[in-house]
Amino acid sequence: MATNNLLQRLPMKDDVTFTDVAESNRRQVETFISNNAIAAGNWVQFDNSKTGPNQVIYVGDAGTAANGNGLVVGVALHATTAADQRLEVCVGGYCASAAVATGVTAETVIAMRTGTAGLAIAAANTDLANACGVVLTTIPVAPGNLGEVFVYKNKF
């Protein structure tokens, strides 16, 4: 089920501090079905091994492609332990914990190009597929290559 982003909300008083990413409705979350066990923070893609509408209902770890992966949907917000489990995915906006290659610096546009499935790296100007997001803070070495990103909304 799609989330609704028709209203923008931010605290209206100067003395109120903004603390909740969901409060502003700047993040969009969609529910999919996992095709395998997926770690929280991994980038996921549509399952093109399925047919018909199941291709866009099921997701798995985003694979890598030399010129970028155009099937990337977003970031898994929690883990699944097996296939056929519900999975909430950030498909647009702020995500506090996304898997990105170690050492990628803030303001770097990222894509699924080469390396490890589910782990984004810096995009290249030769990519044919759209970038999947932008890194907001330099990705630390530990724990688990997780960092803050802004997920680019795909037009699906």
PDB file of C-alpha atoms in Angstrom, residues 43-48 60-74 110-114 116-124 126-133 152 154:
ATOM      1  CA  TRP A  43      19.172  -1.858  -1.473  1.00  0.00           C
ATOM      2  CA  VAL A  44      16.493  -3.977  -3.147  1.00  0.00           C
ATOM      3  CA  GLN A  45      15.252  -4.399  -6.704  1.00  0.00           C
ATOM      4  CA  PHE A  46      12.190  -5.738  -8.498  1.00  0.00           C
ATOM      5  CA  ASP A  47      12.287  -9.523  -9.033  1.00  0.00           C
ATOM      6  CA  ASN A  48      12.411  -9.858 -12.811  1.00  0.00           C
ATOM      7  CA  GLY A  60      15.322  -9.076  -3.520  1.00  0.00           C
ATOM      8  CA  ASP A  61      18.822  -7.746  -2.906  1.00  0.00           C
ATOM      9  CA  ALA A  62      19.696  -5.325  -5.687  1.00  0.00           C
ATOM     10  CA  GLY A  63      22.188  -6.873  -8.065  1.00  0.00           C
ATOM     11  CA  THR A  64      25.064  -5.041  -9.635  1.00  0.00           C
ATOM     12  CA  ALA A  65      25.383  -4.075 -13.280  1.00  0.00           C
ATOM     13  CA  ALA A  66      28.344  -2.521 -15.086  1.00  0.00           C
ATOM     14  CA  ASN A  67      26.319   0.522 -16.163  1.00  0.00           C
ATOM     15  CA  GLY A  68      23.943   0.716 -13.191  1.00  0.00           C
ATOM     16  CA  ASN A  69      20.888  -1.314 -12.208  1.00  0.00           C
ATOM     17  CA  GLY A  70      17.608   0.177 -13.398  1.00  0.00           C
ATOM     18  CA  LEU A  71      15.489  -2.193 -11.294  1.00  0.00           C
ATOM     19  CA  VAL A  72      16.501  -0.666  -7.928  1.00  0.00           C
ATOM     20  CA  VAL A  73      13.447   0.161  -5.796  1.00  0.00           C
ATOM     21  CA  GLY A  74      14.905   1.479  -2.525  1.00  0.00           C
ATOM     22  CA  ILE A 110      25.269   6.434  -5.632  1.00  0.00           C
ATOM     23  CA  ALA A 111      24.134   3.553  -7.841  1.00  0.00           C
ATOM     24  CA  MET A 112      24.166  -0.239  -8.004  1.00  0.00           C
ATOM     25  CA  ARG A 113      27.146  -0.745 -10.335  1.00  0.00           C
ATOM     26  CA  THR A 114      29.746  -3.315  -9.298  1.00  0.00           C
ATOM     27  CA  THR A 116      28.307  -6.655  -3.612  1.00  0.00           C
ATOM     28  CA  ALA A 117      24.561  -7.155  -4.095  1.00  0.00           C
ATOM     29  CA  GLY A 118      22.571  -4.785  -1.886  1.00  0.00           C
ATOM     30  CA  LEU A 119      25.545  -2.415  -1.402  1.00  0.00           C
ATOM     31  CA  ALA A 120      25.568   0.847  -3.391  1.00  0.00           C
ATOM     32  CA  ILE A 121      28.758   2.512  -4.625  1.00  0.00           C
ATOM     33  CA  ALA A 122      29.585   5.877  -6.198  1.00  0.00           C
ATOM     34  CA  ALA A 123      27.793   6.412  -9.510  1.00  0.00           C
ATOM     35  CA  ALA A 124      29.760   6.973 -12.714  1.00  0.00           C
ATOM     36  CA  THR A 126      28.951   6.247 -17.879  1.00  0.00           C
ATOM     37  CA  ASP A 127      25.966   4.700 -16.035  1.00  0.00           C
ATOM     38  CA  LEU A 128      22.959   4.057 -18.248  1.00  0.00           C
ATOM     39  CA  ALA A 129      20.506   3.457 -15.367  1.00  0.00           C
ATOM     40  CA  ASN A 130      19.380   6.160 -12.984  1.00  0.00           C
ATOM     41  CA  ALA A 131      21.287   6.711  -9.761  1.00  0.00           C
ATOM     42  CA  CYS A 132      19.487   5.376  -6.687  1.00  0.00           C
ATOM     43  CA  GLY A 133      20.338   8.130  -4.203  1.00  0.00           C
ATOM     44  CA  TYR A 152      15.839   9.044  -5.248  1.00  0.00           C
ATOM     45  CA  ASN A 154      11.972   6.031  -9.117  1.00  0.00           C
TER      46      ASN A 154
END
